[in-house]
Coordinates of C-alpha atoms and ligand atoms in Angstrom, one line a residue:
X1252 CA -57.5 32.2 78.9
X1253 CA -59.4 33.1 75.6
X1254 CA -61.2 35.4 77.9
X1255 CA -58.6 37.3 79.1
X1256 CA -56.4 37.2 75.5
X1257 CA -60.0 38.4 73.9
X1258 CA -60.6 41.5 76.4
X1259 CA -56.5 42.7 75.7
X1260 CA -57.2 42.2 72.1
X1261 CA -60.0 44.2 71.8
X1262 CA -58.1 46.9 73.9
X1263 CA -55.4 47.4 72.3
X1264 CA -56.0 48.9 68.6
X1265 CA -57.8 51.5 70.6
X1266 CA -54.9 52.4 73.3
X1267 CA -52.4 52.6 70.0
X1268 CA -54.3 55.3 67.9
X1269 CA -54.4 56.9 71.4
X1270 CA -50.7 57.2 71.9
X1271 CA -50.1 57.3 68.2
X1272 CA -52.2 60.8 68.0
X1273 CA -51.3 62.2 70.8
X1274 CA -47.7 61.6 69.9
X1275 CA -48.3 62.7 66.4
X1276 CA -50.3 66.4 68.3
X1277 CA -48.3 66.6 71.2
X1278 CA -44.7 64.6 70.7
X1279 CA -42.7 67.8 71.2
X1280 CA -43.9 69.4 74.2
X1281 CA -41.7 69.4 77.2
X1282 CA -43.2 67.0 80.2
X1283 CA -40.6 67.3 82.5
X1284 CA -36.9 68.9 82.9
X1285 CA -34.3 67.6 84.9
X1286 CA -31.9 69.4 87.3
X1287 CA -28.1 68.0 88.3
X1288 CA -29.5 67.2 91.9
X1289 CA -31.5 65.1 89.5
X1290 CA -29.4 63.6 87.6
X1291 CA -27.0 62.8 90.9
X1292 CA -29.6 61.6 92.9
X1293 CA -31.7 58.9 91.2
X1294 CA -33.7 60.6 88.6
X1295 CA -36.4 61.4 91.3
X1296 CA -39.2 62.8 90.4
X1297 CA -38.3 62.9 86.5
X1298 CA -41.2 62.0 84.7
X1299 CA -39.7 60.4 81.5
X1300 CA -41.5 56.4 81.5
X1301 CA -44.7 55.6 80.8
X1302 CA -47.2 53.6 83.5
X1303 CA -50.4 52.7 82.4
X1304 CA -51.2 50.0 85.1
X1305 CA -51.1 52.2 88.3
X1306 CA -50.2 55.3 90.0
X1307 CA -48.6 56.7 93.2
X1308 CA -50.4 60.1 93.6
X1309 CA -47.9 61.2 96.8
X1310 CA -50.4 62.1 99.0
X1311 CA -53.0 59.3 98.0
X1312 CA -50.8 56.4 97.7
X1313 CA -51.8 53.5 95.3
X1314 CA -54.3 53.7 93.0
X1315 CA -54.5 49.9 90.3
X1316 CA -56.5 51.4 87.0
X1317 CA -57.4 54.8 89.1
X1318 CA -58.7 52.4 92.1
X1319 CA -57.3 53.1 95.4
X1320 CA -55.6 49.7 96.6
X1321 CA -58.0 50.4 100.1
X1322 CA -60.6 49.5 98.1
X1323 CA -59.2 46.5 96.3
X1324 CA -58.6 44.7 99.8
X1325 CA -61.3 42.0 99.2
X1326 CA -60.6 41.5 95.9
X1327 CA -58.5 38.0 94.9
X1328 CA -55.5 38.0 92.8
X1329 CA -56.8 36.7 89.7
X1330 CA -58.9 39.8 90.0
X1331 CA -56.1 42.4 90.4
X1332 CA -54.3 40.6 87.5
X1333 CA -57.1 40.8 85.5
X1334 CA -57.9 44.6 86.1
X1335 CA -53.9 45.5 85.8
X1336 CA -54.1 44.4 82.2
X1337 CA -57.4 45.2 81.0
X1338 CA -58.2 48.1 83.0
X1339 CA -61.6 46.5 84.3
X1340 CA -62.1 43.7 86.9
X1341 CA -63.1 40.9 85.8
X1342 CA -66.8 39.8 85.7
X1343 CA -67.7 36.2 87.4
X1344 CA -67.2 34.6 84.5
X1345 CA -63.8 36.0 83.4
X1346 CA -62.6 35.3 86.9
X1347 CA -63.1 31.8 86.7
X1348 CA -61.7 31.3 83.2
X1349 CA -58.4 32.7 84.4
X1350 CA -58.6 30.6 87.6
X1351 CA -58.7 27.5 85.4
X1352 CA -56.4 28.6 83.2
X1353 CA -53.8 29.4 85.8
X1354 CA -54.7 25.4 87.1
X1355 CA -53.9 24.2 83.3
X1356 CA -50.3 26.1 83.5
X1357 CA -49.6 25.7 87.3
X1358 CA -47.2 22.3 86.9
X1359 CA -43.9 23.0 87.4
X1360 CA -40.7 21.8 85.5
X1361 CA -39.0 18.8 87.0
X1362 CA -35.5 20.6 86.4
X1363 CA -36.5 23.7 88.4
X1364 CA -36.6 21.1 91.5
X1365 CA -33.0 20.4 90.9
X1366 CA -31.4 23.6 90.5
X1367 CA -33.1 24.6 93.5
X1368 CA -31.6 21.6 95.6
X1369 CA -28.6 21.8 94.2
X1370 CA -27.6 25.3 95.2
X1371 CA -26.1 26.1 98.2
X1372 CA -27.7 25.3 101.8
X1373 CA -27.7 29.1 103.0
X1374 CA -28.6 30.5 99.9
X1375 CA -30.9 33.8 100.4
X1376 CA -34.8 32.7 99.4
X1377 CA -34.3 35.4 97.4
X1378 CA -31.5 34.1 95.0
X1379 CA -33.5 30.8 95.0
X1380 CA -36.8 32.2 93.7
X1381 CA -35.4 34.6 91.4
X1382 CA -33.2 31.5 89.6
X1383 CA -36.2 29.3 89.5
X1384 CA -37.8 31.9 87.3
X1385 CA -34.1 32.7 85.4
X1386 CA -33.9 29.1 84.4
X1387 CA -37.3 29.1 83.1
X1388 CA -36.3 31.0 79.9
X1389 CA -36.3 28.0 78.0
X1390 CA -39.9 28.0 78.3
X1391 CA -40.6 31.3 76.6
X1392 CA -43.2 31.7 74.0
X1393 CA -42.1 34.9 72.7
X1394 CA -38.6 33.8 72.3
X1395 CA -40.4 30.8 69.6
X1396 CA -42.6 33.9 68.2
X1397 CA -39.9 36.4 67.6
X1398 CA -38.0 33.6 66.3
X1399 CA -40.4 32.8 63.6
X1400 CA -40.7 36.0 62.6
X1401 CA -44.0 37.0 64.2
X1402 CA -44.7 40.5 63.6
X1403 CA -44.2 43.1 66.1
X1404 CA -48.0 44.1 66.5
X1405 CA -48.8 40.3 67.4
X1406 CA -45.7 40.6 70.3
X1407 CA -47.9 40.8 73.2
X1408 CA -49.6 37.4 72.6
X1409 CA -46.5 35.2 73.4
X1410 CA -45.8 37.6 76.2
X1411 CA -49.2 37.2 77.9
X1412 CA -48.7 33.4 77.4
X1413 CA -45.2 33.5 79.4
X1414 CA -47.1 35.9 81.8
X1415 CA -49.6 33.3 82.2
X1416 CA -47.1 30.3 82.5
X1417 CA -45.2 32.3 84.7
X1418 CA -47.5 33.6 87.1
X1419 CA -49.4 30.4 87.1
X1420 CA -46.1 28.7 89.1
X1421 CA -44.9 31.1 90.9
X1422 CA -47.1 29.9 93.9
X1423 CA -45.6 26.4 93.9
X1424 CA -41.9 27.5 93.3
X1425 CA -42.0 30.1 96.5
X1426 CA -43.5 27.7 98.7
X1427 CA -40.8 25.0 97.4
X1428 CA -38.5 27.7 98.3
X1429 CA -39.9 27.9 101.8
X1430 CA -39.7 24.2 102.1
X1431 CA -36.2 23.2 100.7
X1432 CA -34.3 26.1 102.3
X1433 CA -36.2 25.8 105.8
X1434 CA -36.0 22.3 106.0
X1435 CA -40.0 21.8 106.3
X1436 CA -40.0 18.4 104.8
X1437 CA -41.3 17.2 101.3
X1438 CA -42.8 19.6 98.6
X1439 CA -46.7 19.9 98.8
X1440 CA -48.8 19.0 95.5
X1441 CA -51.3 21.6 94.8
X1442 CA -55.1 21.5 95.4
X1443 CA -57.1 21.6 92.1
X1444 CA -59.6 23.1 93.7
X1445 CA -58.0 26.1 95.5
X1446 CA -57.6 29.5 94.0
X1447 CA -53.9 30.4 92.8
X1448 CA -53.2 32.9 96.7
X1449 CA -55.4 29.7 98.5
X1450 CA -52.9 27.4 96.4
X1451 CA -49.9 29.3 97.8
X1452 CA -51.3 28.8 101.4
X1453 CA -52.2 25.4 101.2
X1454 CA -48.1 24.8 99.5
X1455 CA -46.6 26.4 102.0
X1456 CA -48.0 24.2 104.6
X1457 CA -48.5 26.2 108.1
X1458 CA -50.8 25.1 110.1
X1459 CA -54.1 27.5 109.9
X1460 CA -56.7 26.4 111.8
X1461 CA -58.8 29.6 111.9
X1462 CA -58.3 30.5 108.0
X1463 CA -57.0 33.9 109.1
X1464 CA -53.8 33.2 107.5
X1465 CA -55.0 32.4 104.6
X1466 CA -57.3 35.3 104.8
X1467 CA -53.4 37.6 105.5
X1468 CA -51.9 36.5 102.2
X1469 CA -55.4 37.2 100.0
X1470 CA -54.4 40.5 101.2
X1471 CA -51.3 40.6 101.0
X1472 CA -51.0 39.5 97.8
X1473 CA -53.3 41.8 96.8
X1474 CA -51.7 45.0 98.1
X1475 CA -48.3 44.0 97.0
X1476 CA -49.2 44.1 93.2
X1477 CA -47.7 47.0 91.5
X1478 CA -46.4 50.4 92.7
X1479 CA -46.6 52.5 88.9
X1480 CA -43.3 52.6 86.7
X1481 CA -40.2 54.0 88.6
X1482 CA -39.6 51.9 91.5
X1483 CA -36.3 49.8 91.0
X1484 CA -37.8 46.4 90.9
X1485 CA -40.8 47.7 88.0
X1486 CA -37.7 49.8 85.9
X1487 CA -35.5 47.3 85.9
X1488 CA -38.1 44.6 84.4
X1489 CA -39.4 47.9 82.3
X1490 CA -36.1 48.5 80.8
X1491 CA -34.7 44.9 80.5
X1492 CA -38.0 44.6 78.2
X1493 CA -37.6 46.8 76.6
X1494 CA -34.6 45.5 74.4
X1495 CA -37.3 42.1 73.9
X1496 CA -36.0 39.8 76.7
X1497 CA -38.9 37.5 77.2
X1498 CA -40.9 37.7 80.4
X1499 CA -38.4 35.4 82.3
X1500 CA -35.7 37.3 81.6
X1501 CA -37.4 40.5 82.5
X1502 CA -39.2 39.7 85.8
X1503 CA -35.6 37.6 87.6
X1504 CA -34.1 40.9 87.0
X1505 CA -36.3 43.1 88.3
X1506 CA -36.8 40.7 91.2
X1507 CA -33.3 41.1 92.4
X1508 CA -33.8 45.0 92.4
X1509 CA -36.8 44.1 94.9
X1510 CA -33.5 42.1 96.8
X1511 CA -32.4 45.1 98.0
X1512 CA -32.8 46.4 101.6
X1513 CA -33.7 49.8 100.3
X1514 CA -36.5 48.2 98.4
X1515 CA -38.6 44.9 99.1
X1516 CA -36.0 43.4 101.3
X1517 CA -37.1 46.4 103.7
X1518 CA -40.0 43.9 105.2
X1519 CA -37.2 41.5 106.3
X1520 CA -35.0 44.1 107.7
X1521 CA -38.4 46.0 109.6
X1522 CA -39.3 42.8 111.4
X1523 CA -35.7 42.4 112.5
X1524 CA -35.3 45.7 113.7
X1525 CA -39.1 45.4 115.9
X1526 CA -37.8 42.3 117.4
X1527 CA -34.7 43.7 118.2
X1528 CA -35.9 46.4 120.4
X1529 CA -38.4 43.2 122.0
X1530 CA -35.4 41.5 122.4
X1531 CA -33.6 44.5 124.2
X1532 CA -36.1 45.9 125.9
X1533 CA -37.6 42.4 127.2
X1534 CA -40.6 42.8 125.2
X1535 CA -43.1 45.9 123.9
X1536 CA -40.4 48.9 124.5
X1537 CA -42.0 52.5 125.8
X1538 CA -42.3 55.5 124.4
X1539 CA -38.2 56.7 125.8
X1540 CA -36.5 53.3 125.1
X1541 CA -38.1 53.2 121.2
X1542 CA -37.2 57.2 120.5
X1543 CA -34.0 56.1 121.8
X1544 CA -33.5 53.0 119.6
X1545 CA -34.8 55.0 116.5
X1546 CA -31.9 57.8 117.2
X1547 CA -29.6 54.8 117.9
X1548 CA -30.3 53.7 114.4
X1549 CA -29.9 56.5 112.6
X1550 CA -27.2 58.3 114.5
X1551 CA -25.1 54.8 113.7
X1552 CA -25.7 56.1 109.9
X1553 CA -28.8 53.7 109.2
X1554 CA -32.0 54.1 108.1
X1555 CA -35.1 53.0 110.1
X1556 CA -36.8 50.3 107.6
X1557 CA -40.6 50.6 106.8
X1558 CA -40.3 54.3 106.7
X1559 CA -40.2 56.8 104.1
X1560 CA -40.6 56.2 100.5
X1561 CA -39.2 58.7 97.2
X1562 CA -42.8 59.0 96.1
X1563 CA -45.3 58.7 99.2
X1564 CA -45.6 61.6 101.8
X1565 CA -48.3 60.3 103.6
X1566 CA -48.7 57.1 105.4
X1567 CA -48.7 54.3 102.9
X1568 CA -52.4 53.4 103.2
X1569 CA -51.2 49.6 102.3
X1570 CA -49.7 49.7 105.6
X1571 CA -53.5 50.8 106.9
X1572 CA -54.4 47.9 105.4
X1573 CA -52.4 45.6 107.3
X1574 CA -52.7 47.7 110.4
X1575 CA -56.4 47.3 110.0
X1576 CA -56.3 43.7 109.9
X1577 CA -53.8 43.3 112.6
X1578 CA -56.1 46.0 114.9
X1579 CA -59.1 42.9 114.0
X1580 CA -57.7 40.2 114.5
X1581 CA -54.3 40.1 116.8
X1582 CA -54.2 43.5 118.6
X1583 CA -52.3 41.8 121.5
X1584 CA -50.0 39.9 119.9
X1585 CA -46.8 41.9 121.1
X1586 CA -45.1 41.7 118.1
X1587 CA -48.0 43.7 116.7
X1588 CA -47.9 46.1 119.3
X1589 CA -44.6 47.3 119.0
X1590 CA -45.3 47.6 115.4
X1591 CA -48.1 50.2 116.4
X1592 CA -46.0 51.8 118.7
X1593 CA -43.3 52.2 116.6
X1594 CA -45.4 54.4 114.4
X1595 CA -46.4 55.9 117.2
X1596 CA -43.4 57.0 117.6
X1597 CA -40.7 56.7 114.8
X1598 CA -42.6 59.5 112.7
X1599 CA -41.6 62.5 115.2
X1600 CA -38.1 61.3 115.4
X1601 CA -37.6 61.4 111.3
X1602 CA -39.2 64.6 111.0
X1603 CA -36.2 65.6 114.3
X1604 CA -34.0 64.2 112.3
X1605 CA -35.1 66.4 109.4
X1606 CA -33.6 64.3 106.3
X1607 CA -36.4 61.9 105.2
X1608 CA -39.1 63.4 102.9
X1609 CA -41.7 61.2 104.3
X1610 CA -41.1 60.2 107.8
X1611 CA -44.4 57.8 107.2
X1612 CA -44.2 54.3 107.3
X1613 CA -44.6 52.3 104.2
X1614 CA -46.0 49.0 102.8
X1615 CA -42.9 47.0 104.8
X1616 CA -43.3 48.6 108.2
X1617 CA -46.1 46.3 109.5
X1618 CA -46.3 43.4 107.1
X1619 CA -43.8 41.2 108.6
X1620 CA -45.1 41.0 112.1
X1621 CA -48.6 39.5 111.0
X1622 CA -46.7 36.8 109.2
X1623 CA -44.6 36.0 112.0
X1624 CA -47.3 36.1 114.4
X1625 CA -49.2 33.8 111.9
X1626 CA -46.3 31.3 112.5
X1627 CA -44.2 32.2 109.2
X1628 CA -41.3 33.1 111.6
X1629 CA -38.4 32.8 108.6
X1630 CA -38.1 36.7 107.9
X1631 CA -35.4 36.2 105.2
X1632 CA -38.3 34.7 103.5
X1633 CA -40.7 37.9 103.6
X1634 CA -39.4 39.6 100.4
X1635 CA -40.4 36.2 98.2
X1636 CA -44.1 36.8 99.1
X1637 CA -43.5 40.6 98.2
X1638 CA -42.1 38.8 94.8
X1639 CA -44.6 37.0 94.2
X1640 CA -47.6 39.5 94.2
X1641 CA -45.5 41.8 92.4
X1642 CA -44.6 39.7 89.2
X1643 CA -48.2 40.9 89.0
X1644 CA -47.7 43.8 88.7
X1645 CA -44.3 43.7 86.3
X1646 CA -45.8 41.1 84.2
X1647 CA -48.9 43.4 83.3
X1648 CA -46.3 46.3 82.4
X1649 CA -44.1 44.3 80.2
X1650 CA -47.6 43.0 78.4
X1651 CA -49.1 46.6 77.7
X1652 CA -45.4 48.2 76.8
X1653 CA -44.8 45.7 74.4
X1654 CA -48.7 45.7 73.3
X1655 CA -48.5 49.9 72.0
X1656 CA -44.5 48.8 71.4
X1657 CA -42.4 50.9 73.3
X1658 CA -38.7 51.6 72.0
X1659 CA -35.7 50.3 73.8
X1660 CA -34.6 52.4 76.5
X1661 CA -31.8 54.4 76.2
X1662 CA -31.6 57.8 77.8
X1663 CA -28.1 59.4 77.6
X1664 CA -25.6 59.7 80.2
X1665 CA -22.8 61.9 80.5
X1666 CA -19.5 61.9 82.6
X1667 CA -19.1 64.4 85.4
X1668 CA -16.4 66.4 83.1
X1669 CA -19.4 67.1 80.8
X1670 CA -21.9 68.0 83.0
X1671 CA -19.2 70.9 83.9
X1672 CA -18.9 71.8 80.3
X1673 CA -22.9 71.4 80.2
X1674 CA -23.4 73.8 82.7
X1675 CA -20.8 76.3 81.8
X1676 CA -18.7 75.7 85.3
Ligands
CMX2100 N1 -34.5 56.4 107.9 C1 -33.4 57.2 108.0 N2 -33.1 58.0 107.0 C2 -34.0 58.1 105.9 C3 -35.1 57.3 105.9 C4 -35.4 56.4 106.9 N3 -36.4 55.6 106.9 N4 -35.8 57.6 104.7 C5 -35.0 58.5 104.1 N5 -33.9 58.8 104.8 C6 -32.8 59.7 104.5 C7 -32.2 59.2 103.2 O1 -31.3 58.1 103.4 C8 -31.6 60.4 102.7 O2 -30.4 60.6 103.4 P1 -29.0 61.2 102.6 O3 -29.4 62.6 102.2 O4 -28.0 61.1 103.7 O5 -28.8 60.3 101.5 C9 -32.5 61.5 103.1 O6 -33.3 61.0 104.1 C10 -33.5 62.0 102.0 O7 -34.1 60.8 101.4 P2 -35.6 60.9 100.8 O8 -35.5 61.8 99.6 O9 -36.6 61.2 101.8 O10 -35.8 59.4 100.4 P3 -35.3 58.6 99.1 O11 -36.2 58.8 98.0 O12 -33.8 59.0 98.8 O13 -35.3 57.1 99.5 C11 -36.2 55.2 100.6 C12 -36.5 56.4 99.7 C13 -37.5 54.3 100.6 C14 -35.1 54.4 99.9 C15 -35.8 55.7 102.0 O14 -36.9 56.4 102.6 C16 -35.4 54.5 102.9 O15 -34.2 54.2 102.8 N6 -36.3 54.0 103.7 C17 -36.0 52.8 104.6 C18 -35.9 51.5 103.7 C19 -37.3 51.2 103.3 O16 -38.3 51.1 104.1 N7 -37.5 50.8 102.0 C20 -38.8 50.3 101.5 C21 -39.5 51.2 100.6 C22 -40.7 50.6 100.0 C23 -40.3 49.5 99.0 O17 -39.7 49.9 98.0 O18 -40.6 48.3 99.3

């Protein structure tokens, strides 16, 4: 952990003079304007938050720290953590400090057990995760350093330690999510000697006799990490920290943006709709039957799942990824083959259709039939892995907004009467 805390501290000083001067040269200039299409239809395209993690260059997709995610593929966890907040991966020796340090701050609280059995039966994995992490709070660092009167410039310290204590459980609370809502028998202790994604794996407790499914989440946690500032999930945890909740507070909120079917919960909703037309069409549809079920879809006023995106307008090349590791290691499996024929197909029929700005599938169109062909088969459970590589990603944004000390967010709203007056109409 020193490692880690040492690398951000010598970072910092250097990335506030930075936005100091150019704040102090440039702090008036205009950077973006925003129309009343804008301003009616979810800020799209407004550039008015800061991102220093990552970036979604529209026709390029994901790049961590100006690295495309296609190259990050091998890479472990720890790794992307490490590179989200300092900028740099880690060298061997960095990794494995933050590997043990995750192992020291892995246990988890007896009482998070209890809520979790306590609640109801059909909760959605979703609710489940997210209060695990809400009833955490009481754990926070920074709440004990802010209320001691720590000064602002040292904030970031107790928020990398809740980042740390945070991240470091979140394996063994999703997998206890898995088992107590699907019934899979007791909770698995950890391994000491597994990696926090082999942890996960080994918690979760499917059978994996050829590794490959371990192998599947490596990546998959991997190329679920961030996705820049503006997406619901990282804006909600950006602007609930912004008024100083702790990291607890922060990430459970922006998790239950990620809830939504629009958002992360699209890679429970994809798989469903893929096995749907299986289960219609008595297996891997053709080319006719699929256009048809795709215009069935939408002409019912739905969207197709997995496809399109308010930034991307190429094909998401996270979901290459996963196509490329489906195309090596199951290319039969029909569940996988009707994912590849539906983006075959379902890209003509969008751009037909002539509303979405990127007909191209996303991150969610193909993950969800690898898992289930892996034997994860609980779909509703799909968005709590998604969650679980992507407190990465909101955790490393909270730490460098509140490192250079961004102000509470507040932009101004106005009623529809005054955007008349605004506007002269
Ligand atoms: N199927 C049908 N219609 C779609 C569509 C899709 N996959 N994607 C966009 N559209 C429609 C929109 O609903 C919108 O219609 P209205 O004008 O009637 O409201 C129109 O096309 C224009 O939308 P857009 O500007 O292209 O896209 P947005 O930025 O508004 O929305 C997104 C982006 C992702 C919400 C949308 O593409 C969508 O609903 N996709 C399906 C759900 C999905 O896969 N979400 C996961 C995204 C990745 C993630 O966050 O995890």
């Amino acid at each position: 952990m020193a490692t880690l805390k040492q690398r951000m501290a010598e970072l910092i000083p250097g990335m506030r003079d930075e936005i100091r001067s150019l704040l102090k040269e440039h702090g008036d200039k205009v950077v973006s304007e925003v129309s009343l299409t804008q301003a009616y239809g979810g800020m799209r395209g407004v550039k008015a938050m800061v991102c220093d993690t990552s970036e979604v260059p529209p026709d390029r997709g994901l790049l961590v720290r100006d690295i495309p995610i296609g190259e990050l593929t091998d890479r472990l966890p720890e790794e992307i953590f490490y590179l989200l907040c300092v900028g740099k991966l880690p060298t061997a020796e960095d990794l494995e400090d933050l590997k043990a340090d995750y192992r020291k701050r892995a246990e988890v609280p007896g009482y998070v057990w209890d809520v979790l059995k306590a609640m109801p039966a059909d909760s959605h994995p979703m609710a489940m995760f997210d209060t695990c992490i809400l009833v955490m709070q009481r754990e926070s660092e920074f709440v004990k350093a802010y209320n001691s009167g720590v000064k602002k410039t040292e904030y970031w310290e107790s928020t990398l330690e809740d980042s740390l204590n945070l991240l470091a459980k979140l394996p063994a609370i999703a997998a206890g999510v898995y088992r107590i809502r699907f019934n899979k028998g007791d909770l698995i202790d950890p391994d000491p000697n597994l990696d926090w994604g082999g942890n996960y794996v080994h918690m979760l407790g499917i059978d994996d006799p050829t590794g490959d499914f371990k192998a599947l989440m490596r990546l998959y946690l991997t190329l679920h990490c961030d996705h820049e500032g503006g997406n619901v999930s990282a804006h909600a945890t950006h602007c609930i920290g912004s008024a100083l909740s702790d990291a607890y507070y922060a990430v459970s909120g922006g998790l239950n943006g990620l809830a939504g079917p629009l958002h992360g919960l699209a890679n429970q909703e994809c798989l469903s709709w893929v096995l749907e037309t299986m289960e219609k069409f008595g297996g891997k549809p053709t080319d006719e039957q699929l256009t048809q079920f795709a215009w069935d879809t939408l002409n019912s006023g739905k969207v197709i799942p997995g496809y399109g995106h308010a930034v991307l307008r190429v094909t998401d090349p996270r979901f290459t990824a996963f196509r490329e590791f489906g195309l090596k290691h199951c290319p039969d499996d029909p569940t996988f083959a009707t994912v590849s024929k539906v983006y075959d197909i379902v890209p003509g029929v969008l751009k037909e259709h002539g509303k979405a700005k990127n007909p191209w599938p996303n991150v969610d169109a193909g993950s969800g039939s690898l898992l289930y062909n892996y034997g994860l088969k609980e779909f509703p459970y799909y968005t709590v892995l998604f969650a679980v590589s992507r407190a990465m990603g909101m955790c490393s944004q909270l730490l460098v907004s509140r490192a250079w000390g961004e102000a509470i967010e507040r932009p101004k709203s106005l009623t529809t009467p005054k955007f008349k007056v605004l506007l002269g109409v």
